[in-house]
CSV table of C-alpha atoms in Angstrom, one decimal:
chain,number,residue,atom,x,y,z
A,1,MET,CA,-0.1,0.5,0.3
A,2,PHE,CA,3.0,2.9,1.0
A,3,LYS,CA,6.6,2.7,1.1
A,4,HIS,CA,7.6,5.1,4.6
A,5,PHE,CA,11.0,6.7,4.6
A,6,LEU,CA,13.1,8.7,6.6
A,7,ILE,CA,15.2,11.1,5.9
A,8,THR,CA,18.3,12.4,7.3
A,9,ARG,CA,21.1,14.9,5.5
A,10,PHE,CA,24.1,14.4,7.6
A,11,ASN,CA,27.5,16.0,6.4
A,12,LEU,CA,26.3,17.3,2.7
A,13,ARG,CA,29.0,20.8,1.8
A,14,LYS,CA,27.0,23.5,0.6
A,15,SER,CA,28.8,26.4,0.3
A,16,ASP,CA,27.4,29.3,1.8
A,17,TRP,CA,27.5,27.1,4.8
A,18,THR,CA,31.4,27.2,5.9
A,19,THR,CA,30.7,28.0,9.7
A,20,SER,CA,28.6,27.3,13.0
A,21,LYS,CA,26.4,30.1,15.3
A,22,LYS,CA,29.1,30.3,16.2
A,23,ASN,CA,32.0,30.8,13.6
A,24,LYS,CA,33.7,28.0,14.7
A,25,ALA,CA,34.3,25.6,11.0
A,26,VAL,CA,32.1,23.3,9.8
A,27,LEU,CA,33.0,19.8,8.8
A,28,THR,CA,36.5,20.2,9.4
A,29,ASP,CA,38.0,16.7,12.3
A,30,GLU,CA,36.6,18.2,15.8
A,31,TRP,CA,34.0,19.0,13.3
A,32,HIS,CA,32.8,15.0,12.6
A,33,LYS,CA,34.1,14.0,15.8
A,34,ASN,CA,31.5,16.3,18.0
A,35,ARG,CA,28.5,15.6,14.9
A,36,PHE,CA,28.6,11.8,15.3
A,37,GLU,CA,29.0,11.4,19.0
A,38,LEU,CA,25.6,14.0,19.1
A,39,PHE,CA,24.4,11.1,16.0
A,40,ASN,CA,25.2,8.2,18.1
A,41,ASP,CA,23.4,9.3,21.3
A,42,PHE,CA,20.7,10.9,20.2
A,43,CYS,CA,20.0,10.4,16.3
A,44,PHE,CA,20.4,6.7,15.9
A,45,HIS,CA,18.9,5.8,19.8
A,46,SER,CA,15.8,7.1,19.6
A,47,VAL,CA,15.3,5.1,15.3
A,48,ALA,CA,15.9,2.3,16.1
A,49,SER,CA,13.6,1.8,19.4
A,50,GLN,CA,11.0,2.5,16.9
A,51,THR,CA,7.7,0.9,18.0
A,52,ASN,CA,7.3,0.4,14.3
A,53,LYS,CA,10.0,-0.7,12.1
A,54,ASN,CA,7.4,-0.9,8.9
A,55,PHE,CA,10.7,1.8,7.6
A,56,GLU,CA,13.6,2.7,5.1
A,57,TRP,CA,16.3,5.7,7.0
A,58,LEU,CA,18.8,7.1,4.3
A,59,VAL,CA,20.9,9.2,5.6
A,60,PHE,CA,22.8,11.7,3.4
A,61,PHE,CA,26.6,11.3,3.3
A,62,ASP,CA,29.3,13.4,1.6
A,63,ILE,CA,31.5,11.5,-0.5
A,64,THR,CA,34.1,12.9,1.3
A,65,THR,CA,33.2,12.3,4.9
A,66,PRO,CA,36.6,10.4,5.7
A,67,LYS,CA,37.1,7.2,6.1
A,68,LYS,CA,37.9,6.8,9.7
A,69,TYR,CA,33.8,8.1,10.0
A,70,LYS,CA,32.8,5.9,7.1
A,71,LYS,CA,34.2,3.0,9.5
A,72,VAL,CA,31.6,4.1,12.0
A,73,ILE,CA,28.6,4.8,9.9
A,74,ALA,CA,29.5,1.0,8.9
A,75,ASP,CA,29.0,0.0,12.3
A,76,LEU,CA,26.0,1.3,12.4
A,77,LYS,CA,24.0,-0.6,9.5
A,78,THR,CA,25.2,-2.9,11.7
A,79,LYS,CA,23.2,-2.2,13.9
A,80,MET,CA,20.2,-1.5,12.4
A,81,GLU,CA,18.4,-3.3,8.7
A,82,ASN,CA,17.0,-0.4,7.7
A,83,PHE,CA,19.6,1.9,7.7
A,84,THR,CA,20.7,2.9,4.7
A,85,PRO,CA,24.0,5.4,4.1
A,86,LEU,CA,24.0,6.6,0.5
A,87,PHE,CA,27.1,9.2,-0.2
A,88,ILE,CA,26.1,11.9,-2.8
A,89,ASP,CA,28.7,14.8,-3.7
A,90,GLY,CA,27.1,18.1,-1.9
A,91,MET,CA,24.2,19.4,-1.1
A,92,ASP,CA,22.9,20.2,-4.6
A,93,LEU,CA,22.3,16.2,-5.4
A,94,PHE,CA,20.3,16.0,-2.3
A,95,LEU,CA,16.5,16.2,-3.5
A,96,PRO,CA,17.8,14.3,-6.9
A,97,SER,CA,18.9,11.7,-5.1
A,98,ILE,CA,16.3,11.1,-2.9
A,99,GLN,CA,13.3,11.3,-5.5
A,100,GLU,CA,15.7,9.2,-7.5
A,101,TYR,CA,16.2,7.1,-5.5
A,102,VAL,CA,12.4,6.4,-4.1
A,103,ALA,CA,11.5,6.3,-7.5
A,104,ASN,CA,12.4,2.6,-8.2
A,105,VAL,CA,8.6,2.1,-5.4
A,106,LYS,CA,5.9,0.2,-6.5
A,107,GLU,CA,4.2,0.8,-3.9
A,108,ASP,CA,1.2,3.6,-4.8
A,109,TYR,CA,1.4,5.8,-1.5
A,110,ILE,CA,5.4,6.8,-0.5
A,111,ILE,CA,5.2,8.3,3.4
A,112,THR,CA,8.5,10.3,3.9
A,113,SER,CA,9.4,11.8,6.9
A,114,ARG,CA,12.1,14.4,7.6
A,115,MET,CA,14.7,14.1,10.6
A,116,ASP,CA,17.5,15.9,11.7
A,117,ASN,CA,21.0,14.4,12.6
A,118,ASP,CA,21.7,15.9,15.8
A,119,ASP,CA,17.8,15.7,16.8
A,120,CYS,CA,16.2,12.6,18.4
A,121,ILE,CA,12.4,11.5,17.6
A,122,GLY,CA,9.8,9.3,20.3
A,123,LYS,CA,9.3,6.1,20.1
A,124,TYR,CA,6.0,6.1,18.1
A,125,TYR,CA,6.4,9.3,16.3
A,126,ILE,CA,6.9,6.1,12.6
A,127,GLU,CA,4.1,4.3,14.6
A,128,GLU,CA,2.2,7.7,14.4
A,129,ILE,CA,2.6,8.9,10.8
A,130,GLN,CA,1.3,5.9,9.5
A,131,LYS,CA,-2.1,5.7,11.8
A,132,ARG,CA,-2.6,9.3,10.0
A,133,PHE,CA,-1.8,7.4,6.5
A,134,ASN,CA,-6.2,7.1,4.7
A,135,LYS,CA,-4.6,7.0,1.0
A,136,GLN,CA,-4.6,11.2,0.6
A,137,GLN,CA,-3.0,12.0,-3.1
A,138,PHE,CA,-0.6,15.4,-0.8
A,139,THR,CA,-1.3,16.1,2.1
A,140,ALA,CA,1.3,16.6,5.2
A,141,ILE,CA,0.8,15.3,8.8
A,142,ASP,CA,2.7,17.5,11.7
A,143,PHE,CA,3.4,17.4,15.4
A,144,ILE,CA,3.5,20.2,16.5
A,145,ASP,CA,3.9,19.5,20.1
A,146,GLY,CA,7.7,18.0,20.6
A,147,TYR,CA,10.3,18.1,23.7
A,148,THR,CA,13.6,19.8,23.9
A,149,ILE,CA,16.8,19.3,25.2
A,150,GLN,CA,20.3,22.0,25.9
A,151,THR,CA,22.9,20.3,26.6
A,152,HIS,CA,25.4,23.2,26.3
A,153,PRO,CA,26.8,25.6,28.1
A,154,THR,CA,24.2,24.1,31.0
A,155,ILE,CA,21.2,20.9,30.9
A,156,LYS,CA,17.4,22.1,30.4
A,157,ILE,CA,14.8,20.1,29.1
A,158,GLY,CA,12.0,22.2,28.0
A,159,LYS,CA,8.2,20.8,26.5
A,160,ARG,CA,8.6,23.2,22.7
A,161,PHE,CA,5.4,24.0,21.0
A,162,ASP,CA,6.6,24.2,17.0
A,163,GLN,CA,4.4,24.5,13.8
A,164,TYR,CA,5.7,23.6,10.9
A,165,ASN,CA,8.6,21.7,12.7
A,166,PRO,CA,12.0,19.9,11.1
A,167,PHE,CA,9.8,16.8,11.8
A,168,ILE,CA,6.7,17.2,9.3
A,169,SER,CA,6.2,14.3,6.7
A,170,LEU,CA,4.2,14.0,3.4
A,171,ILE,CA,2.0,12.5,2.0
A,172,GLU,CA,2.2,11.5,-1.2
A,173,LYS,CA,0.4,9.7,-4.8
A,174,ASN,CA,3.5,7.6,-5.9
A,175,GLU,CA,2.8,9.8,-9.1
A,176,ASN,CA,6.3,12.0,-9.3
A,177,PRO,CA,6.6,12.7,-5.7
A,178,LYS,CA,8.1,15.4,-3.8
A,179,THR,CA,9.1,14.2,-0.9
A,180,VAL,CA,8.8,16.7,1.8
A,181,TRP,CA,12.4,17.5,1.3
A,182,ALA,CA,11.3,19.3,-1.9
A,183,ILE,CA,10.6,22.3,0.6
A,184,ARG,CA,11.8,23.8,4.1
A,185,HIS,CA,10.5,22.2,6.8
A,186,SER,CA,9.1,26.0,7.4
A,187,HIS,CA,7.4,26.8,4.5
A,188,TRP,CA,4.8,24.0,4.1
A,189,LYS,CA,3.1,26.9,5.9
A,190,ARG,CA,2.3,27.7,2.7
A,191,GLU,CA,0.0,24.0,1.5
A,192,LYS,CA,-3.1,24.2,2.2
A,193,ASN,CA,-3.2,20.5,2.9
A,194,VAL,CA,-1.6,20.0,6.2
A,195,ILE,CA,-2.9,17.3,9.7
A,196,GLN,CA,-2.2,19.3,12.5
A,197,ILE,CA,-2.0,17.1,15.4
A,198,LYS,CA,-1.4,18.5,19.1
A,199,ASN,CA,-1.1,16.3,22.2
A,200,LYS,CA,1.0,13.8,20.4
A,201,PRO,CA,4.5,14.9,21.7
A,202,VAL,CA,6.7,12.8,18.6
A,203,TRP,CA,10.5,14.2,18.9
A,204,ALA,CA,12.8,16.1,20.5
A,205,SER,CA,15.2,19.4,18.9
A,206,ILE,CA,18.5,18.9,20.2
A,207,ILE,CA,20.3,22.8,21.2
A,208,HIS,CA,23.8,21.6,21.3
A,209,GLN,CA,27.1,24.2,21.1
A,210,GLU,CA,26.9,23.4,16.9
A,211,ASN,CA,23.3,24.6,16.5
A,212,LYS,CA,24.4,27.9,13.4
A,213,VAL,CA,20.1,29.1,14.0
A,214,ASN,CA,18.5,26.4,16.8
A,215,GLU,CA,17.7,28.3,20.1
A,216,PHE,CA,16.8,27.2,23.4
A,217,SER,CA,13.3,27.3,22.8
A,218,GLY,CA,11.1,25.3,25.9
A,219,TYR,CA,9.3,25.8,28.6
A,220,GLY,CA,6.9,24.2,31.9
A,221,HIS,CA,8.5,20.8,33.3
A,222,VAL,CA,10.0,18.2,31.6
A,223,SER,CA,10.7,15.1,34.7
A,224,ALA,CA,13.0,12.9,32.7
A,225,SER,CA,11.0,9.6,33.5
A,226,GLU,CA,8.4,11.7,31.4
A,227,LEU,CA,11.0,11.7,28.7
A,228,PHE,CA,13.0,9.3,28.3
A,229,GLU,CA,9.6,7.1,29.2
A,230,ASN,CA,9.1,8.5,25.0
A,231,ILE,CA,12.5,9.5,23.3
A,232,LYS,CA,15.4,6.7,24.1
A,233,ILE,CA,18.4,8.3,23.8
A,234,ASN,CA,22.2,6.8,25.3
A,235,SER,CA,22.3,5.8,28.2
A,236,GLU,CA,25.9,7.5,29.8
A,237,GLN,CA,23.7,10.5,27.5
A,238,LYS,CA,20.8,9.5,29.6
A,239,LYS,CA,22.5,9.2,33.0
A,240,LEU,CA,24.3,12.9,32.3
A,241,ILE,CA,20.9,15.0,31.9
A,242,ILE,CA,19.0,13.5,34.8
A,243,GLU,CA,22.0,13.9,37.0
A,244,ASN,CA,22.5,17.8,35.5
A,245,THR,CA,19.5,19.6,34.7
A,246,ILE,CA,18.5,22.7,36.1
A,247,PRO,CA,15.8,22.8,37.5
A,248,TYR,CA,12.7,24.0,36.3
A,249,THR,CA,12.2,26.9,38.8
A,250,LYS,CA,15.4,27.8,38.0
A,251,TRP,CA,14.3,29.5,34.7
A,252,ARG,CA,10.7,30.0,35.3
A,253,PHE,CA,10.8,33.0,33.5
A,254,GLN,CA,12.5,32.1,30.8
A,255,SER,CA,9.6,29.3,30.3
A,256,THR,CA,7.0,31.6,30.3
A,257,ILE,CA,8.9,34.0,28.0
A,258,ASN,CA,9.0,30.9,25.3
A,259,PHE,CA,5.4,29.7,26.0
A,260,ILE,CA,3.9,33.4,25.2
A,261,SER,CA,6.5,33.5,22.2
A,262,SER,CA,5.6,29.6,21.5
A,263,TYR,CA,1.6,30.3,21.8
A,264,TRP,CA,1.7,33.6,20.0
A,265,ASN,CA,3.9,32.7,16.5
A,266,TYR,CA,1.3,29.4,16.9
A,267,THR,CA,-1.6,32.1,16.5
A,268,PHE,CA,-0.2,35.0,14.0
A,269,LYS,CA,0.5,31.3,12.2
A,270,ASN,CA,-2.8,30.9,11.9
A,271,ILE,CA,-4.7,34.0,11.4
A,272,LYS,CA,-2.0,35.4,8.1
A,273,LYS,CA,-3.6,31.9,6.9
A,274,LYS,CA,-6.3,32.5,6.8
A,275,LEU,CA,-6.6,35.5,5.2
A,276,GLY,CA,-4.5,34.8,2.6
A,277,VAL,CA,-1.1,35.6,3.5
A,278,TYR,CA,0.7,32.8,1.5
A,279,LYS,CA,0.9,32.0,-1.0
A,280,PHE,CA,-0.6,28.6,-1.6
A,281,LYS,CA,1.8,26.6,-4.4
């Protein structure tokens, strides 16, 4: 009936991507070391823990990936049968390579879900997406509730409320499929056919020292037991977070500001959409 792909880009070269948020050079050996640690600690473990294994995880690496990290990738492949590493020549080939790969699918429908290599998903993420499958011709599935974890300079965990987020999925008829990566995740606000789902936290964004754009925007009290019941990560990272998380009471004011900002953005985007401000495709 359908084929489901989870799709992640890793270290694809791009001419205008040369530094991190703190102006540190990217794609260096240090960058690769840190990014593979994040990938293994958060991203890989969370995908491996999915309750529904009926999907294929396409992870796109650059052909210039150092040999020692290609070995790491090969080792990861032995740990997850549906993990498919693909090596391509830079960011410009990312979308064409996705579309070329899915062109071999024989099923009538394709589901594509996106995920960044430094984030993680809840164990029911794939299952919850596939529950919404109903032979849609072209419909995005947007779970707008999640969590966020700040790992540097201090550790914080909170709730996150974010529509058109980097975990969005697309269900479409298998007729020259566009895939979810055809447009930026934030641009799905311009698409009419979007199902937004609340109160199903199935993802977590990780805010770390190498983020190019993201800042911690969490709010509310989230217990470690609540977080790790839903999201599975490396056991050492889990222990580190549990033992060193700053209590919610110490950042309550920031929480209030983030809460107001999150819901204001949600309301403002919906008003603009109803008023026809966004140009639909």
